[in-house]
CSV table of C-alpha atoms in Angstrom, one decimal:
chain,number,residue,atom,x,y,z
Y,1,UNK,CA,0.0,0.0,0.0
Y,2,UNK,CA,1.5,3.5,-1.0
Y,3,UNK,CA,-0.3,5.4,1.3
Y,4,UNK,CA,0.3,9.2,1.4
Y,5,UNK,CA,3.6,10.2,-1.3
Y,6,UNK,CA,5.2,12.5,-1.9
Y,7,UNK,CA,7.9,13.7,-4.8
Y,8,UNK,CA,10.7,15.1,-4.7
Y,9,UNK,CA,12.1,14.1,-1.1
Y,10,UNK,CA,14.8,16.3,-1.0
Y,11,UNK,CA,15.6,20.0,-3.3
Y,12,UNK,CA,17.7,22.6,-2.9
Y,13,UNK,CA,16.8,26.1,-4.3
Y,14,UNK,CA,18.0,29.3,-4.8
Y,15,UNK,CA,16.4,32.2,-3.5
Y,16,UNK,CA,13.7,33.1,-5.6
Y,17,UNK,CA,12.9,30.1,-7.6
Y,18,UNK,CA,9.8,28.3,-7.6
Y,19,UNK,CA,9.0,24.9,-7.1
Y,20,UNK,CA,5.9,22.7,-6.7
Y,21,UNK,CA,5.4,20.1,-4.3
Y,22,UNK,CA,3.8,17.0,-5.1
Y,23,UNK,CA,1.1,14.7,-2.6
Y,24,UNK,CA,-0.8,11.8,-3.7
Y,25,UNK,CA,-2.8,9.5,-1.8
Y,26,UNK,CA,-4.5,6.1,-2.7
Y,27,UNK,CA,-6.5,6.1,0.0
Y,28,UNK,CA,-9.5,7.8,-1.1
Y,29,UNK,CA,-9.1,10.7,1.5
Y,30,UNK,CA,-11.3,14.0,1.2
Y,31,UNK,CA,-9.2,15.9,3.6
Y,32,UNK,CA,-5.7,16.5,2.6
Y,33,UNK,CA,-3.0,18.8,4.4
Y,34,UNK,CA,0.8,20.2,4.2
Y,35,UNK,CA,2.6,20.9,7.0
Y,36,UNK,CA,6.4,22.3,7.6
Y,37,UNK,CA,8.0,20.8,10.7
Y,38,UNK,CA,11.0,23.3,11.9
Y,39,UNK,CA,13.4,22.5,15.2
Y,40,UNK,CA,11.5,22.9,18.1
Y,41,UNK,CA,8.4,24.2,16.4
Y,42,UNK,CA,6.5,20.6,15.9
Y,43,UNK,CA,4.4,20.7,12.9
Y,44,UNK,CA,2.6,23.9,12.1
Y,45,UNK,CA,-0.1,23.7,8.9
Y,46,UNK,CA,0.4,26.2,5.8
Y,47,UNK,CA,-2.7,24.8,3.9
Y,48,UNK,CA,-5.1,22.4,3.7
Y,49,UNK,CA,-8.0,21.4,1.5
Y,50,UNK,CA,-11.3,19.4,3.2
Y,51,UNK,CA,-12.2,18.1,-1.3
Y,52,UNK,CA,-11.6,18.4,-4.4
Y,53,UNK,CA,-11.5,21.9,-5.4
Y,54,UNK,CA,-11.3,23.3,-2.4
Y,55,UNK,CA,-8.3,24.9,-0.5
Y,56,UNK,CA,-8.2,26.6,3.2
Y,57,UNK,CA,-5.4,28.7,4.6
Y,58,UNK,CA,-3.4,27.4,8.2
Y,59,UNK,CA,-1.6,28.5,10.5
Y,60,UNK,CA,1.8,29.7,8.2
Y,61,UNK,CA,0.4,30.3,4.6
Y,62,UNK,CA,2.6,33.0,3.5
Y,63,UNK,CA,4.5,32.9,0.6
Y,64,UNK,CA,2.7,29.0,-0.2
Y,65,UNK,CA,0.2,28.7,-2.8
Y,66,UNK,CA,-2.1,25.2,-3.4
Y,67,UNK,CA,-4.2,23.1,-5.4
Y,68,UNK,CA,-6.5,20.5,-5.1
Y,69,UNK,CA,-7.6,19.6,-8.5
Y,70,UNK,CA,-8.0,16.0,-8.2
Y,71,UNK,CA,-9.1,14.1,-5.2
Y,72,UNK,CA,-6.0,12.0,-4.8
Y,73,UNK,CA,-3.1,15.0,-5.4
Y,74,UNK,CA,-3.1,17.7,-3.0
Y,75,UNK,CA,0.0,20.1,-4.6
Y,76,UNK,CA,2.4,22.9,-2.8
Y,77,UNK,CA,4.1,25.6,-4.7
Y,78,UNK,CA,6.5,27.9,-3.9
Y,79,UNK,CA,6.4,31.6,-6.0
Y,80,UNK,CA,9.7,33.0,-5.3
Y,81,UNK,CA,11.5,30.8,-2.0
Y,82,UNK,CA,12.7,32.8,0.6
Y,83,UNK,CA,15.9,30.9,3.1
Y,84,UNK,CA,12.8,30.8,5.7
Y,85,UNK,CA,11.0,28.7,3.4
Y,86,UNK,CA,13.9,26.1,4.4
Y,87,UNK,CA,12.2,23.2,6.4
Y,88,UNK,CA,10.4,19.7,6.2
Y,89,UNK,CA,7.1,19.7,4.6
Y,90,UNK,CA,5.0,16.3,5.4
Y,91,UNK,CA,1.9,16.1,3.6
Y,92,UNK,CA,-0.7,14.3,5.2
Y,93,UNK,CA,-4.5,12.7,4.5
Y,94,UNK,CA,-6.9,11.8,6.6
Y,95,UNK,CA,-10.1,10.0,6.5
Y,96,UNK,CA,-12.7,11.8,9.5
Y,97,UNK,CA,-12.6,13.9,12.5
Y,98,UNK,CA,-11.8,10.7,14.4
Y,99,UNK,CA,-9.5,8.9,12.6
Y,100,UNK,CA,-5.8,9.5,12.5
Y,101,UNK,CA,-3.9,11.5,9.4
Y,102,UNK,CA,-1.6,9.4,7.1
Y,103,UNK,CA,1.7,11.4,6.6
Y,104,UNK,CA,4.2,11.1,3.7
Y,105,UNK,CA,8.1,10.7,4.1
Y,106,UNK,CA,8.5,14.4,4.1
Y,107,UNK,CA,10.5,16.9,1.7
Y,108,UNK,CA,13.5,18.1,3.5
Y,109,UNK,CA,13.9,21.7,1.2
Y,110,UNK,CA,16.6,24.2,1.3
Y,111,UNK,CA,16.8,27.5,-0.1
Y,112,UNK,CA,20.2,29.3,0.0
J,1,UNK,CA,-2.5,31.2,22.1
J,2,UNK,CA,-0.5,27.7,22.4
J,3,UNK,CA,-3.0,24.9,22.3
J,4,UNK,CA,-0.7,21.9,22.8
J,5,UNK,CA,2.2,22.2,25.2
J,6,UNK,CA,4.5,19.5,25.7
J,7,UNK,CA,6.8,21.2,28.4
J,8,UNK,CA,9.4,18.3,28.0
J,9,UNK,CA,11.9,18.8,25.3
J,10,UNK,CA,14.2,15.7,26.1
J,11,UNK,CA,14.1,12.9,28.4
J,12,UNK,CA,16.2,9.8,28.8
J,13,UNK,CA,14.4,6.3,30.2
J,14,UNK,CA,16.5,3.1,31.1
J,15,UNK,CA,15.3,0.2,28.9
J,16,UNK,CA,12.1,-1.9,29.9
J,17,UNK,CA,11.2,0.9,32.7
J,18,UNK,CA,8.2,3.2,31.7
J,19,UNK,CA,7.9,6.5,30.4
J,20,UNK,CA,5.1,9.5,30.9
J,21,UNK,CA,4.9,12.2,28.0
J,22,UNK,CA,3.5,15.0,29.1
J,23,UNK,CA,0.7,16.7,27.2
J,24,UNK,CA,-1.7,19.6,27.9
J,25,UNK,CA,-4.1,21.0,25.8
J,26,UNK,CA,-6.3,24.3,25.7
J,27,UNK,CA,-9.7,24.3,23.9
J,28,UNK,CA,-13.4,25.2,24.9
J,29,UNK,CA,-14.8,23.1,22.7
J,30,UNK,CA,-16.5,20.3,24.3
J,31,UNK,CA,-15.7,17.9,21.0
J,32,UNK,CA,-12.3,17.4,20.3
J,33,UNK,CA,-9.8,14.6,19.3
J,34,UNK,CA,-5.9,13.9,20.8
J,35,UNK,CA,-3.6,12.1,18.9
J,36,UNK,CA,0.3,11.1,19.5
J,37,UNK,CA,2.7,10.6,16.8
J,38,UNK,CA,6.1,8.6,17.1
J,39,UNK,CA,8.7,10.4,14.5
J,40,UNK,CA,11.9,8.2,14.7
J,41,UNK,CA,15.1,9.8,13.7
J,42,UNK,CA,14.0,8.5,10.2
J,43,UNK,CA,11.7,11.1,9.8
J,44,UNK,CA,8.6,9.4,8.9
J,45,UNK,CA,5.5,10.4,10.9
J,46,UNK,CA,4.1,7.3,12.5
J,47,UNK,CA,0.3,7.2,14.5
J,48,UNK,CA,0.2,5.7,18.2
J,49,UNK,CA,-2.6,6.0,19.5
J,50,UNK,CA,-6.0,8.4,19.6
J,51,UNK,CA,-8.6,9.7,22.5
J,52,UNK,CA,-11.6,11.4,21.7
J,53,UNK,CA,-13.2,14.1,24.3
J,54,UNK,CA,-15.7,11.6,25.1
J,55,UNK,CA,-14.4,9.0,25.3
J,56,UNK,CA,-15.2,7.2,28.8
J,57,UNK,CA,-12.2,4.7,29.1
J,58,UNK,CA,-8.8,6.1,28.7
J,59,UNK,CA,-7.1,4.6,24.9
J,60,UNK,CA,-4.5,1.9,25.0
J,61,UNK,CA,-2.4,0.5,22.2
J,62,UNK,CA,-0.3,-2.1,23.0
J,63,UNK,CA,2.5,-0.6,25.2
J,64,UNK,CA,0.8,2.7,24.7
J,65,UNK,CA,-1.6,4.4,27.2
J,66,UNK,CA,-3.2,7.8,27.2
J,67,UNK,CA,-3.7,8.6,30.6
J,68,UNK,CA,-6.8,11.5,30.1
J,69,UNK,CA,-7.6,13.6,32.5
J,70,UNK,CA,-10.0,15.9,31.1
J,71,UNK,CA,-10.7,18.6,33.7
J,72,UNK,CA,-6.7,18.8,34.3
J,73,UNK,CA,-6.7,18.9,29.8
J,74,UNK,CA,-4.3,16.5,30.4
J,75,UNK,CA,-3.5,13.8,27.9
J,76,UNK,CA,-0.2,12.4,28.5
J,77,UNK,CA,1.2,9.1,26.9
J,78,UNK,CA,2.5,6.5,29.1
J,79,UNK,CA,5.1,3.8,27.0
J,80,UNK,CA,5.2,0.9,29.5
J,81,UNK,CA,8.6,-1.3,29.2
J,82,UNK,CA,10.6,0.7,27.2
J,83,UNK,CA,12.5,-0.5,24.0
J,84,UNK,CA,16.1,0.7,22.5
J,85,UNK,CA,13.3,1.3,19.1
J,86,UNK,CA,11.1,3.3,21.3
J,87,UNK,CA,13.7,6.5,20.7
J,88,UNK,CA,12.2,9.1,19.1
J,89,UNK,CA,10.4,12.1,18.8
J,90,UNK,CA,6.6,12.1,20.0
J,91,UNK,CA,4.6,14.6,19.0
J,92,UNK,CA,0.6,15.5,20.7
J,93,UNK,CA,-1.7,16.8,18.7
J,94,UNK,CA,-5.3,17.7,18.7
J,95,UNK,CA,-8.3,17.9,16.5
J,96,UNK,CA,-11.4,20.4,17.7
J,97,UNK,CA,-15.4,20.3,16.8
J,98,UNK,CA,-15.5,19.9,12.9
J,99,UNK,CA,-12.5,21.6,12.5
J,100,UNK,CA,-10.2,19.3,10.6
J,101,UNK,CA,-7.0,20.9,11.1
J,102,UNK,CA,-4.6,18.8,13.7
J,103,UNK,CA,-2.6,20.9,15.7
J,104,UNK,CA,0.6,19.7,17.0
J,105,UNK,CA,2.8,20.4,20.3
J,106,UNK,CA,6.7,21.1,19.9
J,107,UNK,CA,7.2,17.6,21.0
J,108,UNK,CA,9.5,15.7,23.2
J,109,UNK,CA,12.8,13.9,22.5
J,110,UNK,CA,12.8,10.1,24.3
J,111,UNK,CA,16.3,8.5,24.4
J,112,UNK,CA,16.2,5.0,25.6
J,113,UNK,CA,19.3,3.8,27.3
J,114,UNK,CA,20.0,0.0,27.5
């Protein structure tokens, strides 16, 4: 079972590129999310989407754009990356309010 | 405003003893969900175990406990006989009302020694 994926694992940008960040999940999940994890921060959500077509800001959505136009792929991009855009981002599904969210490996992202 | 804390950053646990995680929480909602994650060094986020607001037995997994005290907002994870595999980072989180958004504490490093 794949489970929550996500492409590329690790990138390393320059300041100012962009870059789009890929999650896919074969578990049929209507509520999709992306996270960044920084040291001693825990996770904290940028976006996150509760079905296809639609998209809700988090906690940390500056400078983060998304799209949700399939059900499965729940996608991150970047406009212009800043250094404090360096981080983890896990992208994670989950099935109801009760039931736990299925994360992917993570992205580890640097921008210099 | 904070609505997990996890006041522990790092703690160290001999192998096969037990180990209490620390978790508060801050909400008025009367509906809400508590979940703890296990992130080895890895990286992968992996699901331990879940207690819902009302719930009337405290969860158990396994060697995982949630010991819930809900007028405290208290929901700290117990790991009973420790294993060298059981160091990691844990991570509490909580879901509110219909909100689906899970939000997580800073978390707390375990380092099990043998």
């Amino acid at each position: 079972n794949a489970g929550v994926t996500q492409t590329p694992k690790f990138r390393v940008l320059k300041t100012g590129q962009s870059m789009t960040l890929l999650c896919a999940q074969d578990m049929n999940h209507e509520y999709m999310y992306w996270y960044r994890q920084d040291p001693g921060m825990g996770l904290r959500l940028i976006h996150y989407s509760v079905g296809e077509g639609t998209t809700a800001k988090g906690e940390v959505p500056d400078g983060y754009n998304v799209s949700r136009l399939k059900k499965q792929n729940f996608l991150l991009g970047l406009e212009s990356a800043a250094p404090s855009q360096t981080s983890v981002y896990f992208c994670a599904s989950s099935f109801s309010l009760n039931t736990e969210a299925f994360f992917g490996q993570g992205t580890r992202l640097t921008v210099v | 405003a904070q609505k997990i804390t996890q006041t522990q950053p790092g703690m160290f646990v001999q192998e096969k003893e037990a180990v209490t995680l620390d978790c508060t929480y801050d909400t008025s909602d009367p509906s809400y969900g508590l979940f703890w994650y296990k992130q080895p060094s890895s990286g992968e986020m992996i699901f331990l175990i879940y207690q819902g607001s009302y719930d009337q037995q405290n969860a158990t997994e396994g060697r995982y406990s949630l010991n819930f005290q809900k007028a405290r907002k208290s929901a700290n994870l117990v790991i009973s006989a420790s294993q060298l595999g059981d160091s990691a980072m844990y991570f509490c989180a909580m879901r509110e009302g219909d909100d689906y958004k899970l939000s997580f504490g800073a978390g707390t490093t375990v380092t099990v020694r043998a």
